[in-house]
Amino acid sequence: MARTIQSLERAAAMLRLLAGGERRLGLSDIASALGLAKGTAHGILRTLQQEGFVEQDAASGRYQLGAELLRLGNSYLDVHELRARALVWADDLARSSGESVYLGVLHQQGVLIVHHVFRPDDSRQVLEVGAMQPLHSTALGKVLSAYDPVAHSEAAEVERKAFTPRTVTALREFEQLLDLTRARGWAADVEETWEGVASVAAPIHDRRRMPVGAVGITGAVERVCDGGELRSDLVAAVRDCARAVSRDLGASRF
């Protein structure tokens, strides 16, 4: 059995303690409840406070949960709701397109895959939930970069790696691609990230009309493209799926 880190266990116990009961507790209360020396408890609380997970009331000196936990919790809930709303539509898209479907969200400097529907055939496939994709070359990443200002900054301010000879790395050309993405409402990746692979993706918006993710299909170039261009029926299917998920999240006019 793998060994655990005691300080992290104690920090987690403190957060659970503050999440229940009176919500605001003094140092002595926390130390006593967890069986810790006051000095040890104070050191952990001070670290949690510096990270924004705990706040100390200036008047009473008591501790309570901090705003950073709320932000993290909301982020989890947003992704959880996005996945829940997209499940049926993503399954339908995989069935109608015959290709793999991916649902991605911005995470740090890339695209985090939060849902993956296998291509509906008997081929051997690997589940990619939790995998990261680049922002500048993938269809999912370009969609997020085009519609989300934070994603745009992340993609524009870092060095854009060339994965294939077709990868766009120059900032001016990349910005032109984002303009094109916004103009037509979808993004393409034809062998820009992986040789022989093409993708198309469209944005998903919430009730505030904010971009919360992207959905797309990925497959072999010979299946996804026709004459070097993405098949129009697949582009339409991806856009319809994105609109349907957006509507389920409360967005209008999608």
Coordinates of N, CA, C and O in Angstrom, one line a residue, residues 80-196:
H80 N -18.6 19.3 -14.7 CA -19.5 18.2 -14.5 C -20.9 18.4 -15.2 O -21.4 17.5 -15.9
E81 N -21.4 19.6 -15.2 CA -22.6 19.9 -15.9 C -22.5 19.8 -17.4 O -23.3 19.3 -18.1
L82 N -21.3 20.3 -17.8 CA -21.0 20.3 -19.3 C -21.0 18.8 -19.8 O -21.6 18.5 -20.8
R83 N -20.3 18.0 -19.0 CA -20.3 16.5 -19.4 C -21.7 15.9 -19.4 O -22.1 15.2 -20.3
A84 N -22.4 16.2 -18.3 CA -23.7 15.6 -18.2 C -24.7 16.0 -19.3 O -25.4 15.2 -19.9
R85 N -24.6 17.3 -19.7 CA -25.4 17.8 -20.8 C -25.0 17.3 -22.1 O -25.8 17.2 -23.1
A86 N -23.7 17.0 -22.3 CA -23.2 16.6 -23.6 C -23.3 15.1 -23.9 O -23.1 14.7 -25.0
L87 N -23.5 14.3 -22.9 CA -23.4 12.8 -23.0 C -24.3 12.3 -24.2 O -23.8 11.6 -25.1
V88 N -25.5 12.6 -24.2 CA -26.4 12.1 -25.2 C -26.1 12.6 -26.6 O -26.0 11.9 -27.6
W89 N -25.8 13.9 -26.7 CA -25.5 14.5 -28.0 C -24.2 14.0 -28.5 O -24.1 13.8 -29.7
A90 N -23.2 13.8 -27.7 CA -21.9 13.3 -28.1 C -22.1 11.9 -28.7 O -21.5 11.5 -29.7
D91 N -22.9 11.1 -28.0 CA -23.2 9.7 -28.5 C -23.8 9.7 -29.8 O -23.5 9.0 -30.7
D92 N -24.8 10.6 -30.0 CA -25.5 10.8 -31.3 C -24.5 11.2 -32.4 O -24.6 10.7 -33.5
L93 N -23.6 12.1 -32.0 CA -22.7 12.6 -33.0 C -21.7 11.5 -33.5 O -21.4 11.4 -34.7
A94 N -21.3 10.7 -32.5 CA -20.4 9.6 -32.9 C -21.1 8.6 -33.8 O -20.5 8.0 -34.8
R95 N -22.4 8.3 -33.5 CA -23.2 7.4 -34.2 C -23.4 7.9 -35.7 O -23.3 7.1 -36.6
S96 N -23.7 9.2 -35.8 CA -24.1 9.7 -37.1 C -22.8 9.9 -38.0 O -22.9 9.8 -39.2
S97 N -21.7 10.3 -37.3 CA -20.5 10.6 -38.1 C -19.6 9.4 -38.3 O -18.8 9.3 -39.3
G98 N -19.8 8.4 -37.4 CA -18.9 7.2 -37.5 C -17.5 7.5 -37.0 O -16.6 6.7 -37.3
E99 N -17.3 8.6 -36.3 CA -16.0 9.0 -35.9 C -15.9 9.2 -34.3 O -17.0 9.3 -33.7
S100 N -14.7 9.3 -33.8 CA -14.6 9.6 -32.4 C -15.0 11.0 -32.1 O -14.8 11.9 -32.8
V101 N -15.6 11.2 -30.9 CA -16.0 12.5 -30.5 C -15.3 12.9 -29.2 O -15.2 12.1 -28.3
Y102 N -14.9 14.1 -29.1 CA -14.1 14.6 -28.0 C -14.8 15.9 -27.4 O -15.2 16.8 -28.2
L103 N -14.8 16.0 -26.1 CA -15.3 17.2 -25.5 C -14.1 17.8 -24.7 O -13.5 17.1 -23.9
G104 N -13.8 19.0 -24.9 CA -12.6 19.6 -24.3 C -12.9 20.9 -23.6 O -13.8 21.7 -24.1
V105 N -12.1 21.2 -22.6 CA -12.2 22.5 -21.9 C -10.8 23.1 -21.7 O -9.8 22.3 -21.8
L106 N -10.7 24.4 -21.5 CA -9.4 25.0 -21.2 C -8.9 24.5 -19.9 O -9.6 24.6 -18.9
H107 N -7.6 24.2 -19.9 CA -6.9 23.8 -18.6 C -5.5 24.2 -18.7 O -4.8 23.7 -19.6
Q108 N -5.1 25.2 -17.9 CA -3.7 25.7 -18.0 C -3.4 26.2 -19.4 O -4.1 27.1 -19.9
Q109 N -2.5 25.6 -20.0 CA -2.1 26.1 -21.4 C -2.5 25.1 -22.5 O -1.8 25.0 -23.5
G110 N -3.5 24.3 -22.2 CA -3.9 23.3 -23.2 C -5.4 23.0 -23.1 O -6.2 23.7 -22.4
V111 N -5.8 22.0 -23.8 CA -7.2 21.5 -23.9 C -7.2 20.2 -23.1 O -6.5 19.2 -23.4
L112 N -8.1 20.2 -22.0 CA -8.3 18.9 -21.3 C -9.5 18.2 -21.8 O -10.6 18.7 -21.9
I113 N -9.3 16.9 -22.2 CA -10.4 16.1 -22.7 C -11.2 15.6 -21.5 O -10.7 14.8 -20.7
V114 N -12.4 16.0 -21.4 CA -13.3 15.6 -20.3 C -14.3 14.6 -20.7 O -15.0 14.0 -19.8
H115 N -14.5 14.3 -22.0 CA -15.4 13.2 -22.4 C -14.9 12.7 -23.8 O -14.5 13.5 -24.6
H116 N -15.0 11.4 -24.0 CA -14.5 10.8 -25.2 C -15.4 9.7 -25.6 O -15.6 8.8 -24.8
V117 N -16.0 9.8 -26.8 CA -16.9 8.7 -27.3 C -16.1 8.0 -28.4 O -15.7 8.6 -29.3
F118 N -16.0 6.7 -28.2 CA -15.2 5.9 -29.2 C -15.9 5.9 -30.6 O -17.2 6.0 -30.7
R119 N -15.1 5.7 -31.6 CA -15.7 5.5 -33.0 C -16.5 4.3 -33.0 O -16.0 3.2 -32.4
P120 N -17.7 4.3 -33.5 CA -18.6 3.1 -33.4 C -18.2 2.0 -34.4 O -19.0 1.7 -35.3
D121 N -17.1 1.4 -34.2 CA -16.7 0.2 -35.0 C -15.9 -0.8 -34.1 O -15.9 -0.6 -32.9
D122 N -15.4 -1.8 -34.6 CA -14.7 -2.8 -33.8 C -13.2 -2.6 -33.7 O -12.5 -3.4 -33.1
S123 N -12.7 -1.4 -34.0 CA -11.3 -1.1 -34.0 C -10.9 -0.9 -32.5 O -11.7 -0.5 -31.6
R124 N -9.6 -1.2 -32.2 CA -9.1 -1.1 -30.9 C -8.8 0.4 -30.6 O -8.1 1.1 -31.4
Q125 N -9.3 1.0 -29.5 CA -9.2 2.4 -29.2 C -8.8 2.6 -27.8 O -9.1 1.7 -26.9
V126 N -8.2 3.7 -27.5 CA -7.8 4.0 -26.1 C -8.6 5.2 -25.6 O -8.6 6.2 -26.3
L127 N -9.1 5.1 -24.4 CA -9.9 6.2 -23.8 C -8.9 7.3 -23.5 O -7.9 7.1 -22.8
E128 N -9.3 8.5 -23.9 CA -8.4 9.7 -23.8 C -8.9 10.7 -22.8 O -8.4 11.9 -22.8
V129 N -9.9 10.4 -22.0 CA -10.3 11.3 -21.0 C -9.2 11.6 -20.0 O -8.5 10.7 -19.5
G130 N -8.9 12.9 -19.8 CA -7.8 13.3 -19.0 C -6.6 13.7 -19.7 O -5.6 14.2 -19.2
A131 N -6.6 13.4 -21.0 CA -5.4 13.7 -21.9 C -5.5 15.2 -22.2 O -6.5 15.9 -22.1
M132 N -4.3 15.8 -22.5 CA -4.2 17.2 -22.8 C -3.8 17.3 -24.3 O -3.0 16.5 -24.9
Q133 N -4.4 18.3 -25.0 CA -4.1 18.6 -26.4 C -3.7 20.0 -26.5 O -4.1 20.9 -25.7
P134 N -2.9 20.4 -27.5 CA -2.4 21.7 -27.6 C -3.5 22.7 -28.1 O -4.4 22.3 -28.8
L135 N -3.4 23.9 -27.7 CA -4.4 25.0 -28.1 C -4.2 25.4 -29.5 O -5.2 25.7 -30.2
H136 N -3.0 25.5 -30.0 CA -2.7 26.2 -31.3 C -2.9 25.4 -32.5 O -3.1 25.9 -33.6
S137 N -2.9 24.0 -32.4 CA -2.9 23.2 -33.6 C -4.2 22.3 -33.7 O -4.6 22.0 -34.8
T138 N -4.8 22.0 -32.6 CA -6.0 21.1 -32.6 C -7.3 22.0 -32.9 O -7.3 23.2 -32.7
A139 N -8.3 21.3 -33.5 CA -9.6 22.0 -33.7 C -10.2 22.5 -32.4 O -10.7 23.6 -32.3
L140 N -10.2 21.6 -31.4 CA -10.7 22.0 -30.1 C -10.0 23.2 -29.6 O -10.6 24.1 -29.0
G141 N -8.7 23.2 -29.6 CA -7.9 24.3 -29.1 C -8.1 25.6 -29.8 O -8.2 26.6 -29.2
K142 N -8.2 25.5 -31.2 CA -8.4 26.7 -31.9 C -9.8 27.3 -31.6 O -9.9 28.6 -31.6
V143 N -10.8 26.5 -31.4 CA -12.1 27.0 -31.0 C -12.1 27.7 -29.7 O -12.6 28.8 -29.6
L144 N -11.4 27.1 -28.7 CA -11.3 27.7 -27.4 C -10.5 29.0 -27.5 O -10.9 30.1 -26.9
S145 N -9.4 29.0 -28.3 CA -8.6 30.2 -28.4 C -9.3 31.3 -29.2 O -9.1 32.5 -28.9
A146 N -10.2 31.0 -30.0 CA -11.0 32.0 -30.8 C -12.1 32.6 -30.0 O -12.4 33.8 -30.1
Y147 N -12.7 31.9 -29.0 CA -13.8 32.4 -28.3 C -13.6 32.7 -26.8 O -14.3 33.5 -26.2
D148 N -12.5 32.2 -26.3 CA -12.2 32.4 -24.8 C -11.0 33.3 -24.7 O -9.9 32.9 -25.2
P149 N -11.1 34.5 -24.2 CA -10.0 35.4 -24.1 C -8.8 34.9 -23.3 O -7.6 35.1 -23.7
V150 N -9.1 34.1 -22.3 CA -8.0 33.5 -21.5 C -7.2 32.4 -22.4 O -6.0 32.4 -22.4
A151 N -8.0 31.6 -23.1 CA -7.3 30.6 -23.9 C -6.5 31.3 -25.0 O -5.5 30.9 -25.4
H152 N -7.1 32.4 -25.6 CA -6.4 33.2 -26.6 C -5.0 33.7 -26.1 O -4.0 33.5 -26.8
S153 N -5.0 34.2 -24.9 CA -3.8 34.7 -24.3 C -2.8 33.6 -24.1 O -1.6 33.7 -24.4
E154 N -3.3 32.4 -23.6 CA -2.4 31.3 -23.4 C -1.7 30.8 -24.7 O -0.6 30.5 -24.7
A155 N -2.5 30.8 -25.8 CA -2.0 30.3 -27.0 C -1.1 31.3 -27.7 O -0.2 30.9 -28.4
A156 N -1.4 32.6 -27.6 CA -0.7 33.6 -28.3 C 0.6 34.0 -27.6 O 1.6 34.4 -28.3
E157 N 0.7 33.8 -26.3 CA 1.9 34.2 -25.5 C 3.0 33.2 -25.3 O 4.0 33.5 -24.8
V158 N 2.7 32.0 -25.8 CA 3.7 30.9 -25.6 C 4.3 30.5 -27.0 O 3.7 30.9 -28.1
E159 N 5.4 29.8 -27.0 CA 5.9 29.3 -28.2 C 5.0 28.2 -28.8 O 4.7 27.3 -28.1
R160 N 4.7 28.3 -30.1 CA 3.8 27.3 -30.7 C 4.6 26.3 -31.4 O 5.2 26.6 -32.4
K161 N 4.6 25.1 -30.9 CA 5.4 24.0 -31.4 C 4.9 23.5 -32.8 O 3.7 23.3 -32.9
A162 N 5.8 23.2 -33.7 CA 5.4 22.6 -35.0 C 5.3 21.1 -34.8 O 6.4 20.4 -34.7
F163 N 4.2 20.5 -34.8 CA 4.0 19.0 -34.7 C 4.2 18.3 -36.1 O 4.6 17.2 -36.1
T164 N 3.8 19.0 -37.1 CA 3.9 18.5 -38.5 C 4.3 19.7 -39.4 O 4.2 20.9 -39.0
P165 N 4.6 19.5 -40.7 CA 4.9 20.6 -41.6 C 3.7 21.5 -41.8 O 3.9 22.7 -42.2
R166 N 2.5 21.1 -41.4 CA 1.3 21.9 -41.6 C 0.9 22.7 -40.4 O 0.0 23.5 -40.5
T167 N 1.6 22.5 -39.3 CA 1.3 23.3 -38.1 C 1.6 24.8 -38.3 O 2.6 25.1 -38.7
V168 N 0.6 25.6 -37.9 CA 0.8 27.1 -38.0 C 1.4 27.5 -36.7 O 0.8 27.3 -35.6
T169 N 2.6 28.1 -36.8 CA 3.3 28.6 -35.6 C 3.4 30.1 -35.5 O 3.5 30.6 -34.4
A170 N 3.4 30.8 -36.6 CA 3.6 32.2 -36.6 C 2.4 32.9 -36.1 O 1.2 32.5 -36.4
L171 N 2.6 33.9 -35.2 CA 1.5 34.5 -34.5 C 0.5 35.2 -35.5 O -0.7 35.0 -35.3
R172 N 1.0 35.9 -36.5 CA 0.1 36.5 -37.4 C -0.8 35.5 -38.1 O -2.1 35.8 -38.3
E173 N -0.3 34.4 -38.6 CA -1.1 33.4 -39.3 C -2.1 32.7 -38.3 O -3.2 32.4 -38.7
F174 N -1.6 32.6 -37.1 CA -2.5 31.9 -36.1 C -3.7 32.8 -35.8 O -4.8 32.4 -35.7
E175 N -3.4 34.1 -35.7 CA -4.5 35.1 -35.4 C -5.5 35.1 -36.6 O -6.7 35.2 -36.4
Q176 N -5.0 34.9 -37.8 CA -5.9 34.8 -39.0 C -6.8 33.6 -38.9 O -7.9 33.6 -39.3
L177 N -6.2 32.5 -38.4 CA -7.0 31.3 -38.3 C -8.1 31.5 -37.3 O -9.2 31.0 -37.5
L178 N -7.8 32.2 -36.2 CA -8.8 32.5 -35.2 C -9.9 33.4 -35.7 O -11.1 33.2 -35.4
D179 N -9.5 34.3 -36.5 CA -10.5 35.2 -37.2 C -11.4 34.4 -38.1 O -12.7 34.6 -38.1
L180 N -10.8 33.4 -38.8 CA -11.6 32.6 -39.7 C -12.6 31.7 -38.9 O -13.7 31.5 -39.2
T181 N -12.1 31.2 -37.7 CA -12.9 30.3 -36.9 C -14.1 31.1 -36.3 O -15.2 30.6 -36.4
R182 N -13.9 32.3 -35.9 CA -15.0 33.1 -35.4 C -16.0 33.4 -36.5 O -17.2 33.5 -36.3
A183 N -15.5 33.7 -37.7 CA -16.3 34.0 -38.9 C -17.2 32.9 -39.3 O -18.4 33.1 -39.6
R184 N -16.7 31.7 -39.3 CA -17.5 30.6 -39.7 C -18.1 29.7 -38.6 O -19.0 28.9 -38.9
G185 N -17.6 29.9 -37.4 CA -18.2 29.2 -36.2 C -17.7 27.8 -36.0 O -18.2 27.1 -35.1
W186 N -16.6 27.5 -36.6 CA -16.0 26.2 -36.3 C -14.5 26.2 -36.7 O -14.0 27.1 -37.4
A187 N -13.7 25.2 -36.2 CA -12.3 25.2 -36.5 C -11.9 23.8 -37.1 O -12.6 22.8 -36.8
A188 N -10.8 23.8 -37.8 CA -10.3 22.6 -38.5 C -8.9 22.3 -38.0 O -8.1 23.2 -37.7
D189 N -8.6 21.0 -38.1 CA -7.2 20.6 -37.9 C -7.0 19.4 -38.9 O -7.4 18.3 -38.7
V190 N -6.4 19.8 -40.0 CA -6.1 18.7 -41.1 C -4.6 18.5 -41.1 O -3.8 19.2 -41.6
E191 N -4.2 17.4 -40.3 CA -2.8 17.0 -40.2 C -1.9 18.1 -39.7 O -0.7 18.2 -40.0
E192 N -2.4 19.0 -38.8 CA -1.6 20.0 -38.1 C -1.0 19.5 -36.8 O 0.0 20.0 -36.3
T193 N -1.7 18.5 -36.2 CA -1.2 17.9 -35.0 C -0.7 16.5 -35.1 O 0.3 16.1 -34.6
W194 N -1.4 15.7 -35.9 CA -1.0 14.3 -36.2 C -1.1 14.0 -37.7 O -2.1 14.4 -38.3
E195 N -0.1 13.4 -38.2 CA -0.1 13.0 -39.6 C -1.2 12.0 -39.9 O -1.4 11.1 -39.1
G196 N -2.0 12.3 -41.0 CA -3.0 11.4 -41.4 C -4.3 11.5 -40.6 O -5.3 10.8 -40.8

